[in-house]
Amino acid sequence: MSTKLLRNATSGIVAAAVAIGANAMEAIAPFDFIAPNSAFAQDVDERTNIQVYKKASPAVVSIDAGDGTGSGSIISRDGLVLTNAHVVAQARRRTLNIILADGRRLPADIVAFGNNGLDLAVLKIRGQNNLPTVALARPGSVQVGQRAYAIGNPFGQFQGTFTVGIVSRIDKQRGLIQTDAAINPGNSGGPLLNSQGQLIGVNTAIFTSGRTAGNIGIGFAIPVDQVQPFLAAVRQGRASTTSTRQRPTSPVKQPQQISLNGTFVNAALSKGDNVLPVDNSFFDLYIFQGRAGARIRIDMISQQLDSYLILLDPNGNELAQDDDGGGNQNATIMATLPANGTYLVIANSSGGGEAGAYRLRALAASGRSYQPPVRRRGIIIIP
């Protein structure tokens, strides 16, 4: 079974565990025993943060695409800039403005886009030969739990913003990095860095529930493992010069209410539907009311596309996901609901751009439906 970005939008999120015993021991230890160690640890962390920022931030830029903003990383001294395709794909002109960390505003041309919906693009700043650069980490070097640092221009207003987190999850099947480092709109295309200040990924999307567009600790980056082949294609002249990406839908269409009675909903994924910016795939949203302890089953059946399901709990956390659990290209989720409230189902395709008809149903294991008053929730996927 594969796992994917917003299909695994909240999958595999493990809350950081706190060593209660260690904390308790520190709480009762003599002050002169723990103070030097605590101070030392704090100093090491702070020094690392400062060093990463000083090393990488001069090469992180803001991109003014006319009808939107984003971030990027200078990867060559002559001005190649790595960013997201969705940052520049809808630009009305192929010449954009790049704002350097030192405030200079320079023209840049769109050079290439990622193939097959890969959310990457390269720009070239004109007339430069001595710019600072961000180094790329070695492919395969990223590990869950390691520190992760993001630099970018959130909301197009706060250039050079630096945030710190960890690598929360690595989706090996799809090759995606999940992080809790704060990423917001405008951070798209900026670097996700390791503690050596090397680029381990390109920040591409966040997941959030509700109607706000802010970060809730679930961000995604395209890893250096996919960046390196793309850059090789760019340098060899094999990369696409046009984008095939769909414009992400914003705001996301409101979810449709369904009940746990087993009745099939007939629908289709197609152009004009909600679009995940990370892989250019379509999705529909459904909500149902559930109660704690209830066993439910959700089926997505199609002969025209590879079905993919995600189930989110009332707090927006992922409860389950499935690709081919229903056999062939069908998806099935079976789960026990942890709380009373409104649950969200994301009916998605496994691949970018897949379109076709499907059938979806949700049913309670007891065969009885549960229908408390409807409380609609929104979900926004932010490029």
XYZ file of C-alpha atoms in Angstrom:
383
model
C 0.000 0.000 0.000
C 1.418 3.349 -0.939
C 1.249 6.439 1.182
C 1.215 9.927 -0.200
C 1.305 13.559 0.757
C -2.150 14.813 1.518
C -3.281 11.258 1.364
C -0.897 10.936 4.215
C -1.467 14.568 5.033
C -1.598 13.727 8.686
C -0.476 10.129 8.492
C 2.278 8.849 10.701
C 2.248 11.910 12.898
C 3.722 10.881 16.168
C 3.480 13.303 19.043
C 6.873 13.922 20.602
C 7.132 11.789 23.725
C 8.386 13.348 26.934
C 10.558 11.252 29.216
C 8.562 11.692 32.403
C 11.084 9.926 34.532
C 13.941 12.134 33.322
C 11.892 15.269 33.854
C 10.987 14.199 37.351
C 14.600 13.506 38.179
C 15.659 16.931 36.968
C 12.886 18.531 38.989
C 14.221 17.140 42.229
C 17.948 17.243 41.473
C 20.150 19.883 43.132
C 20.326 23.092 41.134
C 24.094 23.028 40.826
C 23.860 19.526 39.316
C 21.492 20.255 36.435
C 22.086 23.924 35.672
C 25.402 23.536 33.798
C 24.049 20.679 31.657
C 20.792 22.515 30.860
C 22.643 25.694 30.009
C 25.096 23.794 27.834
C 22.326 22.003 25.935
C 20.503 25.249 25.391
C 23.653 26.953 24.148
C 24.378 24.118 21.709
C 20.853 24.302 20.267
C 20.972 28.061 19.971
C 24.396 28.024 18.373
C 23.230 25.473 15.827
C 20.140 27.534 15.012
C 22.211 30.677 14.546
C 24.827 28.903 12.423
C 22.214 27.346 10.137
C 20.513 30.700 9.619
C 23.751 32.572 8.978
C 24.900 29.949 6.502
C 21.703 29.502 4.482
C 19.627 32.690 4.755
C 21.765 34.847 2.386
C 20.834 32.419 -0.413
C 17.080 32.289 0.317
C 15.049 34.642 -1.851
C 11.503 35.904 -2.158
C 9.757 35.515 -5.518
C 7.270 38.065 -6.807
C 5.226 36.281 -9.478
C 2.834 39.168 -10.047
C -0.320 37.523 -8.738
C 1.399 35.744 -5.865
C 4.573 35.342 -3.863
C 6.786 32.481 -2.833
C 10.280 31.604 -1.731
C 13.283 29.988 -3.347
C 16.898 28.896 -2.894
C 19.849 30.079 -4.960
C 21.689 26.896 -5.954
C 24.396 28.262 -8.276
C 26.591 31.331 -8.087
C 25.341 32.478 -11.493
C 21.774 32.683 -10.208
C 19.834 29.451 -10.640
C 16.908 29.536 -8.175
C 15.043 26.412 -7.081
C 11.371 26.847 -6.122
C 7.918 25.254 -6.502
C 6.235 25.033 -9.868
C 2.978 26.249 -8.365
C 4.660 29.495 -7.271
C 5.421 30.536 -10.852
C 3.254 28.330 -13.083
C 0.415 30.858 -13.276
C 2.636 33.908 -13.807
C 1.468 36.015 -16.736
C 5.047 36.619 -17.840
C 8.128 34.417 -17.869
C 10.205 37.226 -16.353
C 9.676 37.618 -12.607
C 11.230 39.617 -9.795
C 13.551 38.066 -7.229
C 14.157 39.843 -3.924
C 17.498 38.847 -2.417
C 18.165 38.648 1.303
C 20.111 41.923 1.084
C 17.073 43.693 -0.383
C 18.146 43.829 -4.019
C 15.331 43.294 -6.528
C 16.507 41.500 -9.675
C 14.777 40.139 -12.794
C 14.724 36.388 -13.342
C 13.456 34.146 -16.126
C 11.591 30.863 -15.784
C 13.875 28.112 -17.070
C 12.168 24.781 -16.428
C 9.405 22.871 -14.649
C 9.227 19.418 -13.108
C 7.803 16.684 -15.304
C 4.707 14.614 -14.510
C 3.323 17.125 -12.025
C 6.480 17.315 -9.884
C 6.081 20.604 -8.014
C 9.507 22.015 -8.832
C 10.747 24.826 -11.049
C 14.019 26.612 -11.749
C 14.488 30.322 -12.437
C 17.633 32.139 -13.614
C 18.541 35.547 -12.212
C 19.963 37.743 -14.929
C 23.531 39.004 -15.019
C 24.924 37.469 -11.808
C 28.070 35.440 -11.176
C 28.904 35.693 -7.467
C 25.744 34.983 -5.494
C 25.564 33.041 -2.202
C 24.208 29.520 -2.553
C 22.468 26.834 -0.544
C 24.255 23.479 -0.620
C 22.249 20.327 -1.286
C 22.362 17.482 1.217
C 23.327 13.984 0.162
C 20.339 11.985 -1.150
C 19.147 9.381 1.348
C 20.608 11.226 4.315
C 17.323 12.421 5.874
C 16.069 10.611 8.985
C 12.934 10.838 11.074
C 13.625 12.772 14.255
C 16.443 14.918 12.907
C 16.230 18.684 13.228
C 14.608 20.523 10.326
C 14.847 24.245 9.636
C 12.723 26.308 7.244
C 13.472 29.752 5.828
C 11.066 31.711 3.681
C 8.713 34.623 3.213
C 5.436 33.675 4.962
C 2.373 35.508 3.668
C 4.651 37.458 1.332
C 5.421 39.942 4.115
C 8.081 38.482 6.393
C 11.109 37.672 4.273
C 13.856 35.741 6.025
C 11.602 34.092 8.615
C 13.333 31.139 10.296
C 11.474 28.266 11.969
C 12.674 25.070 13.622
C 11.182 21.593 13.988
C 11.940 17.983 13.237
C 11.403 15.576 10.382
C 8.119 14.016 11.517
C 7.818 11.367 8.849
C 9.401 10.124 5.629
C 7.089 8.680 3.013
C 9.487 6.283 1.305
C 6.915 5.094 -1.195
C 6.182 8.574 -2.486
C 9.440 10.210 -1.458
C 8.067 13.054 0.688
C 9.228 14.666 3.917
C 6.745 15.649 6.610
C 7.821 18.237 9.176
C 6.414 20.195 12.094
C 8.637 23.211 11.368
C 6.202 26.094 10.887
C 5.444 26.614 7.189
C 2.861 29.096 5.962
C 1.615 30.456 2.625
C 4.537 32.289 1.038
C 7.021 29.705 2.343
C 6.341 27.625 -0.779
C 9.538 26.908 -2.676
C 11.805 27.769 0.247
C 14.345 25.330 1.644
C 13.949 22.766 4.378
C 17.430 22.439 5.872
C 19.453 20.110 8.071
C 21.709 21.178 10.939
C 24.587 21.742 8.498
C 22.534 24.301 6.610
C 22.124 21.970 3.624
C 18.885 21.694 1.660
C 17.081 18.441 2.398
C 13.799 19.430 0.755
C 11.724 22.108 -0.958
C 8.742 23.216 1.145
C 5.646 22.664 -0.942
C 2.414 22.423 1.061
C 0.790 22.498 4.459
C -2.327 20.881 5.791
C -4.789 22.668 7.999
C -8.369 22.206 9.102
C -10.886 24.979 9.511
C -11.005 28.176 7.477
C -7.727 29.688 8.561
C -4.661 29.362 6.388
C -2.143 29.100 9.198
C 0.278 26.373 10.129
C -0.778 23.584 12.495
C 2.483 21.662 12.409
C 1.869 19.516 9.336
C 4.091 20.621 6.478
C 5.509 18.808 3.472
C 8.660 19.108 1.419
C 9.865 17.502 -1.796
C 13.095 15.753 -0.763
C 16.532 16.267 -2.229
C 16.275 12.730 -3.629
C 13.795 14.095 -6.202
C 15.465 17.485 -6.520
C 18.804 16.109 -7.733
C 17.416 14.248 -10.806
C 15.308 17.287 -11.701
C 18.330 19.602 -11.568
C 20.334 17.145 -13.664
C 17.556 17.243 -16.278
C 17.574 21.054 -16.165
C 21.326 21.259 -16.719
C 21.160 18.717 -19.543
C 18.286 20.531 -21.251
C 15.841 17.646 -20.724
C 13.436 19.364 -18.321
C 10.083 20.696 -19.474
C 9.840 24.397 -20.267
C 6.081 24.476 -19.686
C 4.021 23.607 -16.638
C 1.261 21.016 -16.666
C 0.109 21.828 -13.163
C -3.491 22.669 -12.342
C -4.182 25.818 -10.338
C -4.962 24.725 -6.761
C -8.533 25.349 -5.740
C -8.815 27.970 -3.009
C -10.855 27.903 -1.002
C -11.520 24.188 -1.137
C -15.063 23.269 -2.073
C -17.292 22.585 0.921
C -17.592 18.924 1.913
C -20.738 16.947 1.215
C -22.655 15.470 4.153
C -23.021 11.677 4.133
C -24.496 9.259 6.658
C -23.379 5.893 8.000
C -26.120 3.957 6.279
C -24.177 2.251 3.497
C -25.837 4.141 0.652
C -23.436 4.769 -2.236
C -22.680 8.276 -3.434
C -21.923 8.441 -7.168
C -19.334 11.087 -8.027
C -16.308 11.795 -10.202
C -12.904 13.444 -9.948
C -12.104 15.776 -12.827
C -10.636 19.131 -13.809
C -12.308 21.910 -11.859
C -12.345 19.856 -8.654
C -10.155 20.476 -5.623
C -6.466 20.111 -6.528
C -3.612 19.100 -4.239
C -0.738 21.455 -5.063
C 1.894 18.888 -4.145
C 1.109 16.303 -6.847
C -1.578 17.878 -9.028
C -4.226 15.314 -8.102
C -7.958 15.873 -7.618
C -10.009 15.191 -4.476
C -13.522 15.483 -3.035
C -14.480 15.997 0.598
C -17.212 14.339 2.654
C -18.223 14.684 6.296
C -20.210 12.445 8.611
C -21.157 12.525 12.267
C -19.620 9.847 14.453
C -19.574 8.824 18.080
C -16.749 7.526 20.235
C -16.245 3.766 20.036
C -18.280 3.271 16.851
C -16.819 0.940 14.241
C -17.133 2.260 10.703
C -16.205 1.205 7.173
C -15.643 3.507 4.210
C -15.352 2.233 0.618
C -14.244 4.066 -2.519
C -14.778 1.980 -5.639
C -13.752 2.855 -9.181
C -12.855 1.210 -12.463
C -11.515 4.451 -13.912
C -8.973 5.660 -11.353
C -6.813 4.348 -8.523
C -8.842 5.214 -5.426
C -7.263 6.676 -2.301
C -8.978 7.433 1.022
C -8.002 9.413 4.104
C -10.095 9.708 7.266
C -9.527 12.673 9.598
C -10.863 12.906 13.139
C -12.769 15.935 14.545
C -9.444 17.626 15.411
C -8.103 17.297 11.872
C -5.692 14.482 12.744
C -5.422 11.523 10.427
C -7.183 8.435 11.731
C -6.630 6.114 8.766
C -5.691 5.987 5.110
C -5.819 3.359 2.375
C -4.835 2.895 -1.237
C -5.747 -0.570 -2.518
C -7.226 -2.207 0.588
C -10.520 -2.822 -1.209
C -8.872 -4.932 -3.901
C -7.765 -3.902 -7.392
C -7.868 -0.091 -7.458
C -10.461 0.222 -4.692
C -9.810 1.719 -1.256
C -11.325 0.643 2.059
C -10.939 2.071 5.556
C -12.128 0.301 8.709
C -11.686 2.189 11.958
C -12.930 2.713 15.486
C -13.891 6.338 16.076
C -12.094 7.934 19.040
C -14.540 10.740 19.832
C -17.941 12.250 19.152
C -17.921 14.817 16.377
C -17.576 15.556 12.689
C -15.247 13.325 10.669
C -13.788 14.266 7.308
C -13.248 11.860 4.407
C -10.877 12.791 1.578
C -11.748 10.855 -1.589
C -8.653 11.144 -3.735
C -6.823 9.558 -6.647
C -3.519 7.833 -6.101
C -1.814 9.685 -8.941
C -1.666 13.272 -10.121
C -4.188 14.261 -12.773
C -6.191 11.026 -12.541
C -9.840 11.566 -13.424
C -12.858 9.311 -13.499
C -16.068 8.202 -11.831
C -16.190 6.532 -8.434
C -18.660 5.348 -5.795
C -18.275 6.082 -2.089
C -20.130 4.832 0.967
C -19.764 4.974 4.732
C -21.439 2.522 7.082
C -21.521 1.700 10.751
C -20.496 -1.791 11.799
C -23.787 -2.153 13.676
C -25.695 -1.228 10.544
C -27.267 1.732 12.329
C -26.470 5.276 11.299
C -25.613 7.996 13.750
C -26.867 11.479 12.937
C -26.370 14.174 15.576
C -26.706 17.804 14.459
C -24.420 18.731 11.578
C -21.397 20.909 12.345
C -19.632 21.634 9.102
C -15.874 21.874 9.029
C -13.617 23.212 6.349
C -10.283 21.968 5.135
C -7.750 24.109 3.366
C -4.680 22.806 1.611
C -2.288 25.683 1.188
C 0.410 25.943 -1.472
